[in-house]
Amino acid sequence: MWFSFWRSRDRFTLDHLRYLTDQLAKVQIVNEVNKDFVIEALRSIAELITYGDQHDPSFFEFFMEKQVVAEFVRVLKLSRTVSIPLQLLQTVSIMIQNLRSEHAIYYMFSNEHMNYLITYSFDFRNEELLSYYISFLRAISGKLNKNTISLLVKTRNDEVVSFPLYVEAIRFAFHEENMIRTAVRTVTLNVYHVGDECVNRYITSAPHTEYFSNLVSFFRNQCMDLNRLVSETLKNPGPDSTSAIVAAVDEIEDNLYYFSDVISAGIPDVGRLITDSILMLLIFPMLLPSLRIVDTNDMQSGVVTSLYLLCCILRIVKIKDLANTIVAALFYPLETFTRFSRGKVNGYISDRGLTSVSQEPDDDNIAKCNAECLTVNVPQSSSSSGLDTESIMSEDNCSSSNLALREVLLAYVTKGDDVQVLGSLSVLATLLQTKELDESMLDRLGILPQRKQHKKQLLQALVGEASGEEQLFSSENSLMRDGSGCEPGVYLEKIKVCSSLFLSEQYGLSFLSSDFLMSPRVPRFQVLDALVSLFCRSNISAETLWDGGWLLRQLLPYSEAEFNIHHLELLQVSYKNSATALVKEVRGFWPDLLITVLCNEWRKCKRAMESSYPPKEPKCILFPSQMLSSEEDIPEGSSFAAGEKMHEVVKVFVVLHQLQIFTLGRYLPEKPLIYPPGDLPANSRAQTSGLDVSGPKPGTEVSLVSAVPCRIAFERGKERHFCFLAISAGTSGWLVLAEELPLKKPYGVVRVAAPLAGCNPRIDDKHPRWLHMRIRPSSLPVLDPAKFNAHAHAHAHAHAHGKLKTKAFVDGRWTLAFRDEESCKSALSMILEEINFLSDEVHRRLKPLLNLETALDLSGPEEEDSSSHSTTPPNSV
């Protein structure tokens, strides 16, 4: 009866609001009979109050006069069904979110009604109810300011003693549902950014400070879960595991951005609390010990995950003390942190096993601090670095105990596999870009960019201090002198003596590697040695070499001043090897696209080397690409595999060539220095057939003077007669099947055309009149991603799992039948001759690039021009 009568009334009037509140006041019990009316009344009141707030103030005046919020609370107490609390929370949330009047918000937050609803014992076993409750808390937090927040706290002697909104919200900070966790973080950030000093003191007092250590502990568990996923993916690649890693990475980065947002609120001591927790619960007991090196064939997920996390933390959580303390820790021997991983954290024993904990962290979980310590395999390979990496590889990890962590990172560069190299380069690049790091710390690591060194020397000379050379290479003085030079000592001392925050001497941080006391020139040369050694390695992917090239350009942006003769000789040998590999590709499957790929990669590499950011993000180390060479999954002779290999060879050649130009201080041209296309010989088949460099298209008329008649069946039982031609024009070439024009001999019309290069012609062993040919695509996915869109998705997906799904890339086959053996041999000879013409033209155009001295001589005048003109000079010969 109530429901039908209410529906007939005029809505959006004060009378209707009065009617609803009167009927709600009459409710003495909520049961199955009247619960629908109560729910609809609550919903409609919210709608009316929102309308009145924007159109008629008398609505809210009536709402206050009748104390409708108190009626809401009374109805909630009467309810025994979950539907009423659901609607009530939604009603209040909608009202708070949509009220614009500050006076209305002030009223809603007064009289302790909101705090009553916040602390009410809802049955959160109902997931929908919990979701509505968290939305309710978020709605309240969205209206907080220095005036309204005082209505939601209780004080005693001007100090906050109770803040239900904050306390109840963080109860669900580690809920298994991501949406709940995100909403709670929104609530906390809204509280932090109010900037109320009393509330801030409450937040940073015991026991509420446990929230920040709990945050880091929860984050630590997520890091351990990520490590488990990476390990499983290395062992058993699959689409599900890769998508799980992507989701885990997103969660981890979201957590770090939340840390950053919390710190940006500027609450005193919060930055220190988060810094201390990250160091004590994550960096010291888990990440740094995971960088151990042992000579085994075990999985390497520990170092991969640790290197990624170090990059992530430094890149997102911008705390000066945190960044500088992490860097200071890199000067300690590795054994320092492996001891810590076996010791105690604040009096509690930590274990060394890999654990994966997903539950909500409680006080016991935080205190126990289950540490993770992983081992890493580094394969043996030759290296030219001056770093003594051989001493790292021995039984039980004993030989690396006195090796500083910064040297471990360099050991990965010189001896690690592709993923470890990329991870180590990512850490060094991240450190280089971390603005919170003191330049003196970068100098001690050996990665202070040359331009900053010059600036530092100039400033020192201007203020009348010691000479730039003395300042730069004085070790003890720079550590003790006032100013930026004393900063490293500050952070080292912080690690050693602040046992209450980090580690005590009994756990291994009582001694410092001699690296830190040496001249900054030594670690700089060690870094340079490692990078030069990297470019001499043949088992490293081109993409990783590009990252190494970017780092080298950042450190030495001007010339070869810091390269010694040994460095230059090694780089030249490596360059010549890459040039030899490139020349082999001239006779390979894809010579017709070699110059196009090379020009594209030249531009990309130049742009990558000159960028302010490294070519790849740190997360890429979790999804390593595979180098294609002789994998068993690739069908023998696959043109797609050959195309990927050619692309890799070109990228290696390009980065090494550009480094050669860079090391000699020459101008790097916009385009590779190659010869322009040459004129076609008058007697070439392309000329006699009437074709140009644009190539044959179906329907094009051609001369068949040099053609050989043949038969082919594109469908079973349907044999067709054609005239076969092999034609090359410059760096392009085609296999042509044309139909003769009976009324216009010797001309015909092109019906089918395929690429000449990579056709691999072969006469059948049993049928000497049959000629077999491979028909590869006219382009590569790297050049025409739109055309290969569907295939590219499968290809990239397979790469993420370490396997190449070659079924998506299958070459075609032609078998031509000729009238006699001589005709078949003539066709074969024509194909081979035209392939040679094509390859010779490609080689001719590449000659100035393959001859380093010629290339440098050709770039010389442009270097001079570039110094006096702002425009880019022409680059092609």
mmCIF file of N, CA and C in Angstrom, residues 686-797:
data_model
loop_
_atom_site.group_PDB
_atom_site.id
_atom_site.type_symbol
_atom_site.label_atom_id
_atom_site.label_comp_id
_atom_site.label_asym_id
_atom_site.label_seq_id
_atom_site.Cartn_x
_atom_site.Cartn_y
_atom_site.Cartn_z
ATOM 1 N N ALA A 686 66.155 -7.044 -67.306
ATOM 2 C CA ALA A 686 65.144 -6.051 -66.927
ATOM 3 C C ALA A 686 64.899 -5.067 -68.065
ATOM 4 N N GLN A 687 65.977 -4.682 -68.761
ATOM 5 C CA GLN A 687 65.847 -3.738 -69.879
ATOM 6 C C GLN A 687 65.198 -4.412 -71.076
ATOM 7 N N THR A 688 65.669 -5.610 -71.413
ATOM 8 C CA THR A 688 65.129 -6.287 -72.607
ATOM 9 C C THR A 688 63.681 -6.713 -72.418
ATOM 10 N N SER A 689 63.301 -6.959 -71.179
ATOM 11 C CA SER A 689 61.907 -7.355 -70.935
ATOM 12 C C SER A 689 60.971 -6.154 -70.858
ATOM 13 N N GLY A 690 61.560 -4.945 -70.710
ATOM 14 C CA GLY A 690 60.736 -3.742 -70.645
ATOM 15 C C GLY A 690 60.264 -3.387 -69.260
ATOM 16 N N LEU A 691 60.875 -3.993 -68.225
ATOM 17 C CA LEU A 691 60.482 -3.687 -66.850
ATOM 18 C C LEU A 691 61.386 -2.611 -66.267
ATOM 19 N N ASP A 692 60.871 -1.875 -65.273
ATOM 20 C CA ASP A 692 61.693 -0.900 -64.548
ATOM 21 C C ASP A 692 61.850 -1.367 -63.106
ATOM 22 N N VAL A 693 62.469 -0.515 -62.292
ATOM 23 C CA VAL A 693 62.749 -0.917 -60.912
ATOM 24 C C VAL A 693 61.491 -1.078 -60.074
ATOM 25 N N SER A 694 60.356 -0.570 -60.535
ATOM 26 C CA SER A 694 59.114 -0.724 -59.765
ATOM 27 C C SER A 694 58.635 -2.160 -59.758
ATOM 28 N N GLY A 695 59.115 -2.978 -60.765
ATOM 29 C CA GLY A 695 58.819 -4.398 -60.747
ATOM 30 C C GLY A 695 57.584 -4.779 -61.528
ATOM 31 N N PRO A 696 57.431 -6.066 -61.767
ATOM 32 C CA PRO A 696 56.284 -6.559 -62.538
ATOM 33 C C PRO A 696 55.028 -6.650 -61.677
ATOM 34 N N LYS A 697 53.950 -6.156 -62.218
ATOM 35 C CA LYS A 697 52.656 -6.284 -61.549
ATOM 36 C C LYS A 697 51.743 -7.112 -62.432
ATOM 37 N N PRO A 698 50.801 -7.857 -61.828
ATOM 38 C CA PRO A 698 49.877 -8.642 -62.654
ATOM 39 C C PRO A 698 49.202 -7.770 -63.705
ATOM 40 N N GLY A 699 49.235 -8.235 -64.929
ATOM 41 C CA GLY A 699 48.655 -7.462 -66.036
ATOM 42 C C GLY A 699 49.665 -6.643 -66.799
ATOM 43 N N THR A 700 50.896 -6.540 -66.280
ATOM 44 C CA THR A 700 51.940 -5.781 -66.966
ATOM 45 C C THR A 700 52.406 -6.547 -68.205
ATOM 46 N N GLU A 701 52.601 -5.815 -69.304
ATOM 47 C CA GLU A 701 53.079 -6.432 -70.542
ATOM 48 C C GLU A 701 54.601 -6.463 -70.534
ATOM 49 N N VAL A 702 55.191 -7.642 -70.852
ATOM 50 C CA VAL A 702 56.639 -7.803 -70.847
ATOM 51 C C VAL A 702 57.075 -8.526 -72.114
ATOM 52 N N SER A 703 58.356 -8.314 -72.463
ATOM 53 C CA SER A 703 58.946 -9.041 -73.578
ATOM 54 C C SER A 703 59.397 -10.407 -73.101
ATOM 55 N N LEU A 704 59.125 -11.442 -73.926
ATOM 56 C CA LEU A 704 59.452 -12.819 -73.535
ATOM 57 C C LEU A 704 60.641 -13.363 -74.324
ATOM 58 N N VAL A 705 61.524 -12.459 -74.772
ATOM 59 C CA VAL A 705 62.662 -12.889 -75.574
ATOM 60 C C VAL A 705 63.532 -13.873 -74.810
ATOM 61 N N SER A 706 63.741 -13.605 -73.517
ATOM 62 C CA SER A 706 64.625 -14.457 -72.706
ATOM 63 C C SER A 706 63.845 -15.497 -71.903
ATOM 64 N N ALA A 707 62.552 -15.583 -72.106
ATOM 65 C CA ALA A 707 61.719 -16.453 -71.274
ATOM 66 C C ALA A 707 61.867 -17.917 -71.683
ATOM 67 N N VAL A 708 61.570 -18.809 -70.752
ATOM 68 C CA VAL A 708 61.609 -20.251 -70.966
ATOM 69 C C VAL A 708 60.216 -20.810 -70.706
ATOM 70 N N PRO A 709 59.608 -21.503 -71.693
ATOM 71 C CA PRO A 709 58.266 -22.067 -71.482
ATOM 72 C C PRO A 709 58.282 -23.142 -70.387
ATOM 73 N N CYS A 710 57.192 -23.185 -69.645
ATOM 74 C CA CYS A 710 57.096 -24.167 -68.557
ATOM 75 C C CYS A 710 55.639 -24.441 -68.241
ATOM 76 N N ARG A 711 55.423 -25.415 -67.336
ATOM 77 C CA ARG A 711 54.090 -25.736 -66.866
ATOM 78 C C ARG A 711 54.099 -25.766 -65.346
ATOM 79 N N ILE A 712 52.977 -25.376 -64.739
ATOM 80 C CA ILE A 712 52.847 -25.414 -63.276
ATOM 81 C C ILE A 712 51.387 -25.614 -62.922
ATOM 82 N N ALA A 713 51.117 -26.333 -61.832
ATOM 83 C CA ALA A 713 49.755 -26.565 -61.367
ATOM 84 C C ALA A 713 49.586 -25.887 -60.011
ATOM 85 N N PHE A 714 48.831 -24.770 -59.967
ATOM 86 C CA PHE A 714 48.535 -24.117 -58.688
ATOM 87 C C PHE A 714 47.408 -24.825 -57.938
ATOM 88 N N GLU A 715 46.636 -25.630 -58.659
ATOM 89 C CA GLU A 715 45.591 -26.448 -58.055
ATOM 90 C C GLU A 715 45.748 -27.871 -58.580
ATOM 91 N N ARG A 716 45.380 -28.825 -57.761
ATOM 92 C CA ARG A 716 45.520 -30.215 -58.143
ATOM 93 C C ARG A 716 44.711 -30.505 -59.417
ATOM 94 N N GLY A 717 45.422 -31.046 -60.427
ATOM 95 C CA GLY A 717 44.746 -31.437 -61.663
ATOM 96 C C GLY A 717 44.505 -30.307 -62.645
ATOM 97 N N LYS A 718 44.979 -29.097 -62.329
ATOM 98 C CA LYS A 718 44.761 -27.950 -63.219
ATOM 99 C C LYS A 718 46.112 -27.350 -63.608
ATOM 100 N N GLU A 719 46.725 -27.936 -64.609
ATOM 101 C CA GLU A 719 48.039 -27.497 -65.061
ATOM 102 C C GLU A 719 47.903 -26.353 -66.043
ATOM 103 N N ARG A 720 48.793 -25.357 -65.897
ATOM 104 C CA ARG A 720 48.747 -24.178 -66.779
ATOM 105 C C ARG A 720 50.104 -23.981 -67.428
ATOM 106 N N HIS A 721 50.081 -23.360 -68.621
ATOM 107 C CA HIS A 721 51.305 -23.097 -69.372
ATOM 108 C C HIS A 721 51.693 -21.632 -69.199
ATOM 109 N N PHE A 722 52.983 -21.408 -68.887
ATOM 110 C CA PHE A 722 53.512 -20.053 -68.715
ATOM 111 C C PHE A 722 54.874 -19.949 -69.384
ATOM 112 N N CYS A 723 55.341 -18.695 -69.461
ATOM 113 C CA CYS A 723 56.724 -18.420 -69.842
ATOM 114 C C CYS A 723 57.426 -17.882 -68.590
ATOM 115 N N PHE A 724 58.569 -18.498 -68.244
ATOM 116 C CA PHE A 724 59.268 -18.158 -67.000
ATOM 117 C C PHE A 724 60.411 -17.194 -67.263
ATOM 118 N N LEU A 725 60.513 -16.171 -66.377
ATOM 119 C CA LEU A 725 61.594 -15.195 -66.429
ATOM 120 C C LEU A 725 62.144 -14.961 -65.028
ATOM 121 N N ALA A 726 63.457 -14.830 -64.902
ATOM 122 C CA ALA A 726 64.089 -14.332 -63.684
ATOM 123 C C ALA A 726 64.700 -12.980 -64.018
ATOM 124 N N ILE A 727 64.328 -11.940 -63.234
ATOM 125 C CA ILE A 727 64.727 -10.570 -63.570
ATOM 126 C C ILE A 727 65.241 -9.877 -62.316
ATOM 127 N N SER A 728 66.366 -9.178 -62.468
ATOM 128 C CA SER A 728 66.852 -8.322 -61.385
ATOM 129 C C SER A 728 66.994 -6.899 -61.905
ATOM 130 N N ALA A 729 66.674 -5.939 -61.026
ATOM 131 C CA ALA A 729 66.802 -4.516 -61.363
ATOM 132 C C ALA A 729 67.343 -3.810 -60.138
ATOM 133 N N GLY A 730 68.634 -3.520 -60.156
ATOM 134 C CA GLY A 730 69.241 -2.902 -58.989
ATOM 135 C C GLY A 730 69.288 -3.881 -57.833
ATOM 136 N N THR A 731 68.688 -3.489 -56.701
ATOM 137 C CA THR A 731 68.681 -4.369 -55.526
ATOM 138 C C THR A 731 67.363 -5.128 -55.390
ATOM 139 N N SER A 732 66.577 -5.159 -56.460
ATOM 140 C CA SER A 732 65.313 -5.896 -56.461
ATOM 141 C C SER A 732 65.380 -6.991 -57.503
ATOM 142 N N GLY A 733 64.538 -7.993 -57.335
ATOM 143 C CA GLY A 733 64.510 -9.089 -58.293
ATOM 144 C C GLY A 733 63.230 -9.881 -58.177
ATOM 145 N N TRP A 734 62.829 -10.505 -59.310
ATOM 146 C CA TRP A 734 61.540 -11.200 -59.315
ATOM 147 C C TRP A 734 61.612 -12.478 -60.141
ATOM 148 N N LEU A 735 60.797 -13.415 -59.748
ATOM 149 C CA LEU A 735 60.484 -14.587 -60.558
ATOM 150 C C LEU A 735 59.132 -14.316 -61.213
ATOM 151 N N VAL A 736 59.071 -14.415 -62.540
ATOM 152 C CA VAL A 736 57.876 -13.987 -63.272
ATOM 153 C C VAL A 736 57.316 -15.150 -64.077
ATOM 154 N N LEU A 737 56.012 -15.360 -63.969
ATOM 155 C CA LEU A 737 55.273 -16.275 -64.830
ATOM 156 C C LEU A 737 54.319 -15.442 -65.674
ATOM 157 N N ALA A 738 54.531 -15.488 -66.990
ATOM 158 C CA ALA A 738 53.715 -14.671 -67.900
ATOM 159 C C ALA A 738 53.043 -15.554 -68.943
ATOM 160 N N GLU A 739 51.859 -15.139 -69.366
ATOM 161 C CA GLU A 739 51.137 -15.831 -70.440
ATOM 162 C C GLU A 739 51.419 -15.121 -71.765
ATOM 163 N N GLU A 740 51.790 -15.907 -72.744
ATOM 164 C CA GLU A 740 52.140 -15.327 -74.046
ATOM 165 C C GLU A 740 50.903 -14.762 -74.729
ATOM 166 N N LEU A 741 51.075 -13.608 -75.404
ATOM 167 C CA LEU A 741 49.997 -12.998 -76.181
ATOM 168 C C LEU A 741 50.052 -13.559 -77.594
ATOM 169 N N PRO A 742 49.074 -14.367 -78.014
ATOM 170 C CA PRO A 742 49.145 -15.027 -79.340
ATOM 171 C C PRO A 742 49.245 -14.031 -80.488
ATOM 172 N N LEU A 743 48.624 -12.887 -80.333
ATOM 173 C CA LEU A 743 48.592 -11.919 -81.422
ATOM 174 C C LEU A 743 49.712 -10.896 -81.322
ATOM 175 N N LYS A 744 50.574 -11.008 -80.303
ATOM 176 C CA LYS A 744 51.639 -10.012 -80.122
ATOM 177 C C LYS A 744 52.908 -10.697 -79.631
ATOM 178 N N LYS A 745 53.347 -11.699 -80.363
ATOM 179 C CA LYS A 745 54.573 -12.380 -80.001
ATOM 180 C C LYS A 745 55.761 -11.471 -80.300
ATOM 181 N N PRO A 746 56.863 -11.484 -79.503
ATOM 182 C CA PRO A 746 57.127 -12.339 -78.326
ATOM 183 C C PRO A 746 56.777 -11.632 -77.031
ATOM 184 N N TYR A 747 55.617 -11.079 -76.881
ATOM 185 C CA TYR A 747 55.208 -10.398 -75.655
ATOM 186 C C TYR A 747 54.179 -11.242 -74.908
ATOM 187 N N GLY A 748 54.109 -10.961 -73.617
ATOM 188 C CA GLY A 748 53.143 -11.654 -72.793
ATOM 189 C C GLY A 748 52.664 -10.759 -71.656
ATOM 190 N N VAL A 749 51.754 -11.283 -70.867
ATOM 191 C CA VAL A 749 51.180 -10.541 -69.741
ATOM 192 C C VAL A 749 51.553 -11.253 -68.441
ATOM 193 N N VAL A 750 52.074 -10.486 -67.486
ATOM 194 C CA VAL A 750 52.459 -11.053 -66.193
ATOM 195 C C VAL A 750 51.217 -11.547 -65.451
ATOM 196 N N ARG A 751 51.248 -12.783 -65.033
ATOM 197 C CA ARG A 751 50.152 -13.345 -64.243
ATOM 198 C C ARG A 751 50.557 -13.511 -62.767
ATOM 199 N N VAL A 752 51.787 -13.947 -62.537
ATOM 200 C CA VAL A 752 52.257 -14.180 -61.178
ATOM 201 C C VAL A 752 53.703 -13.690 -61.072
ATOM 202 N N ALA A 753 54.038 -13.054 -59.931
ATOM 203 C CA ALA A 753 55.411 -12.622 -59.670
ATOM 204 C C ALA A 753 55.747 -12.912 -58.214
ATOM 205 N N ALA A 754 56.984 -13.305 -57.975
ATOM 206 C CA ALA A 754 57.447 -13.610 -56.618
ATOM 207 C C ALA A 754 58.878 -13.101 -56.463
ATOM 208 N N PRO A 755 59.341 -12.903 -55.208
ATOM 209 C CA PRO A 755 60.708 -12.408 -55.003
ATOM 210 C C PRO A 755 61.749 -13.393 -55.543
ATOM 211 N N LEU A 756 62.797 -12.825 -56.148
ATOM 212 C CA LEU A 756 63.899 -13.637 -56.663
ATOM 213 C C LEU A 756 64.815 -14.103 -55.531
ATOM 214 N N ALA A 757 65.159 -13.184 -54.638
ATOM 215 C CA ALA A 757 66.106 -13.508 -53.564
ATOM 216 C C ALA A 757 65.529 -14.582 -52.646
ATOM 217 N N GLY A 758 66.389 -15.498 -52.242
ATOM 218 C CA GLY A 758 65.975 -16.537 -51.309
ATOM 219 C C GLY A 758 65.178 -17.658 -51.932
ATOM 220 N N CYS A 759 65.088 -17.707 -53.286
ATOM 221 C CA CYS A 759 64.250 -18.747 -53.901
ATOM 222 C C CYS A 759 64.903 -20.121 -53.860
ATOM 223 N N ASN A 760 66.229 -20.172 -53.688
ATOM 224 C CA ASN A 760 66.946 -21.435 -53.499
ATOM 225 C C ASN A 760 66.555 -22.463 -54.559
ATOM 226 N N PRO A 761 66.829 -22.187 -55.845
ATOM 227 C CA PRO A 761 66.396 -23.093 -56.927
ATOM 228 C C PRO A 761 67.144 -24.431 -56.863
ATOM 229 N N ARG A 762 66.430 -25.503 -57.224
ATOM 230 C CA ARG A 762 67.022 -26.838 -57.166
ATOM 231 C C ARG A 762 66.316 -27.739 -58.160
ATOM 232 N N ILE A 763 67.112 -28.417 -59.001
ATOM 233 C CA ILE A 763 66.546 -29.383 -59.937
ATOM 234 C C ILE A 763 66.256 -30.683 -59.205
ATOM 235 N N ASP A 764 65.103 -31.253 -59.485
ATOM 236 C CA ASP A 764 64.680 -32.472 -58.801
ATOM 237 C C ASP A 764 65.638 -33.619 -59.131
ATOM 238 N N ASP A 765 65.979 -34.404 -58.100
ATOM 239 C CA ASP A 765 66.935 -35.492 -58.275
ATOM 240 C C ASP A 765 66.410 -36.589 -59.201
ATOM 241 N N LYS A 766 65.112 -36.859 -59.149
ATOM 242 C CA LYS A 766 64.541 -37.948 -59.934
ATOM 243 C C LYS A 766 63.920 -37.471 -61.239
ATOM 244 N N HIS A 767 63.569 -36.190 -61.293
ATOM 245 C CA HIS A 767 62.931 -35.644 -62.500
ATOM 246 C C HIS A 767 63.731 -34.434 -62.962
ATOM 247 N N PRO A 768 64.719 -34.613 -63.835
ATOM 248 C CA PRO A 768 65.624 -33.524 -64.225
ATOM 249 C C PRO A 768 64.947 -32.393 -64.991
ATOM 250 N N ARG A 769 63.658 -32.542 -65.329
ATOM 251 C CA ARG A 769 62.952 -31.435 -65.999
ATOM 252 C C ARG A 769 62.173 -30.580 -65.010
ATOM 253 N N TRP A 770 62.228 -30.970 -63.732
ATOM 254 C CA TRP A 770 61.489 -30.220 -62.708
ATOM 255 C C TRP A 770 62.443 -29.291 -61.942
ATOM 256 N N LEU A 771 61.967 -28.090 -61.731
ATOM 257 C CA LEU A 771 62.765 -27.102 -60.981
ATOM 258 C C LEU A 771 61.970 -26.654 -59.756
ATOM 259 N N HIS A 772 62.547 -26.920 -58.553
ATOM 260 C CA HIS A 772 61.897 -26.531 -57.296
ATOM 261 C C HIS A 772 62.414 -25.169 -56.840
ATOM 262 N N MET A 773 61.521 -24.344 -56.344
ATOM 263 C CA MET A 773 61.902 -23.023 -55.817
ATOM 264 C C MET A 773 61.111 -22.707 -54.560
ATOM 265 N N ARG A 774 61.794 -22.072 -53.611
ATOM 266 C CA ARG A 774 61.116 -21.554 -52.424
ATOM 267 C C ARG A 774 60.569 -20.165 -52.754
ATOM 268 N N ILE A 775 59.349 -19.894 -52.331
ATOM 269 C CA ILE A 775 58.727 -18.588 -52.560
ATOM 270 C C ILE A 775 58.507 -17.924 -51.205
ATOM 271 N N ARG A 776 59.359 -16.948 -50.891
ATOM 272 C CA ARG A 776 59.239 -16.235 -49.621
ATOM 273 C C ARG A 776 58.391 -14.978 -49.809
ATOM 274 N N PRO A 777 57.932 -14.375 -48.730
ATOM 275 C CA PRO A 777 57.145 -13.135 -48.854
ATOM 276 C C PRO A 777 57.977 -12.005 -49.445
ATOM 277 N N SER A 778 57.293 -10.989 -49.906
ATOM 278 C CA SER A 778 57.979 -9.840 -50.499
ATOM 279 C C SER A 778 58.464 -8.860 -49.442
ATOM 280 N N SER A 779 58.061 -9.064 -48.168
ATOM 281 C CA SER A 779 58.468 -8.145 -47.113
ATOM 282 C C SER A 779 58.669 -8.913 -45.820
ATOM 283 N N LEU A 780 59.120 -8.209 -44.798
ATOM 284 C CA LEU A 780 59.318 -8.771 -43.467
ATOM 285 C C LEU A 780 58.379 -8.085 -42.482
ATOM 286 N N PRO A 781 58.009 -8.777 -41.413
ATOM 287 C CA PRO A 781 57.155 -8.125 -40.406
ATOM 288 C C PRO A 781 57.749 -6.833 -39.869
ATOM 289 N N VAL A 782 59.078 -6.768 -39.753
ATOM 290 C CA VAL A 782 59.704 -5.570 -39.194
ATOM 291 C C VAL A 782 59.540 -4.371 -40.125
ATOM 292 N N LEU A 783 59.345 -4.621 -41.428
ATOM 293 C CA LEU A 783 59.177 -3.537 -42.395
ATOM 294 C C LEU A 783 57.721 -3.243 -42.697
ATOM 295 N N ASP A 784 56.882 -4.252 -42.558
ATOM 296 C CA ASP A 784 55.468 -4.089 -42.906
ATOM 297 C C ASP A 784 54.604 -4.719 -41.817
ATOM 298 N N PRO A 785 54.574 -4.098 -40.618
ATOM 299 C CA PRO A 785 53.842 -4.711 -39.505
ATOM 300 C C PRO A 785 52.348 -4.841 -39.762
ATOM 301 N N ALA A 786 51.777 -3.931 -40.542
ATOM 302 C CA ALA A 786 50.333 -4.002 -40.809
ATOM 303 C C ALA A 786 49.992 -5.259 -41.603
ATOM 304 N N LYS A 787 50.841 -5.557 -42.595
ATOM 305 C CA LYS A 787 50.591 -6.723 -43.442
ATOM 306 C C LYS A 787 50.698 -8.023 -42.652
ATOM 307 N N PHE A 788 51.608 -8.025 -41.674
ATOM 308 C CA PHE A 788 51.855 -9.229 -40.888
ATOM 309 C C PHE A 788 51.208 -9.134 -39.513
ATOM 310 N N ASN A 789 50.147 -8.344 -39.403
ATOM 311 C CA ASN A 789 49.586 -8.050 -38.074
ATOM 312 C C ASN A 789 49.200 -9.315 -37.316
ATOM 313 N N ALA A 790 48.445 -10.174 -37.969
ATOM 314 C CA ALA A 790 47.997 -11.397 -37.288
ATOM 315 C C ALA A 790 49.185 -12.283 -36.954
ATOM 316 N N HIS A 791 50.116 -12.405 -37.906
ATOM 317 C CA HIS A 791 51.290 -13.237 -37.660
ATOM 318 C C HIS A 791 52.181 -12.619 -36.594
ATOM 319 N N ALA A 792 52.288 -11.289 -36.615
ATOM 320 C CA ALA A 792 53.183 -10.629 -35.658
ATOM 321 C C ALA A 792 52.738 -10.874 -34.229
ATOM 322 N N HIS A 793 51.420 -10.922 -34.004
ATOM 323 C CA HIS A 793 50.924 -11.178 -32.646
ATOM 324 C C HIS A 793 51.370 -12.553 -32.173
ATOM 325 N N ALA A 794 51.205 -13.558 -33.038
ATOM 326 C CA ALA A 794 51.624 -14.910 -32.657
ATOM 327 C C ALA A 794 53.130 -14.981 -32.478
ATOM 328 N N HIS A 795 53.858 -14.249 -33.330
ATOM 329 C CA HIS A 795 55.320 -14.274 -33.273
ATOM 330 C C HIS A 795 55.830 -13.640 -31.987
ATOM 331 N N ALA A 796 55.306 -12.445 -31.667
ATOM 332 C CA ALA A 796 55.741 -11.759 -30.443
ATOM 333 C C ALA A 796 55.338 -12.557 -29.211
ATOM 334 N N HIS A 797 54.150 -13.168 -29.281
ATOM 335 C CA HIS A 797 53.689 -13.962 -28.147
ATOM 336 C C HIS A 797 54.630 -15.139 -27.919
#
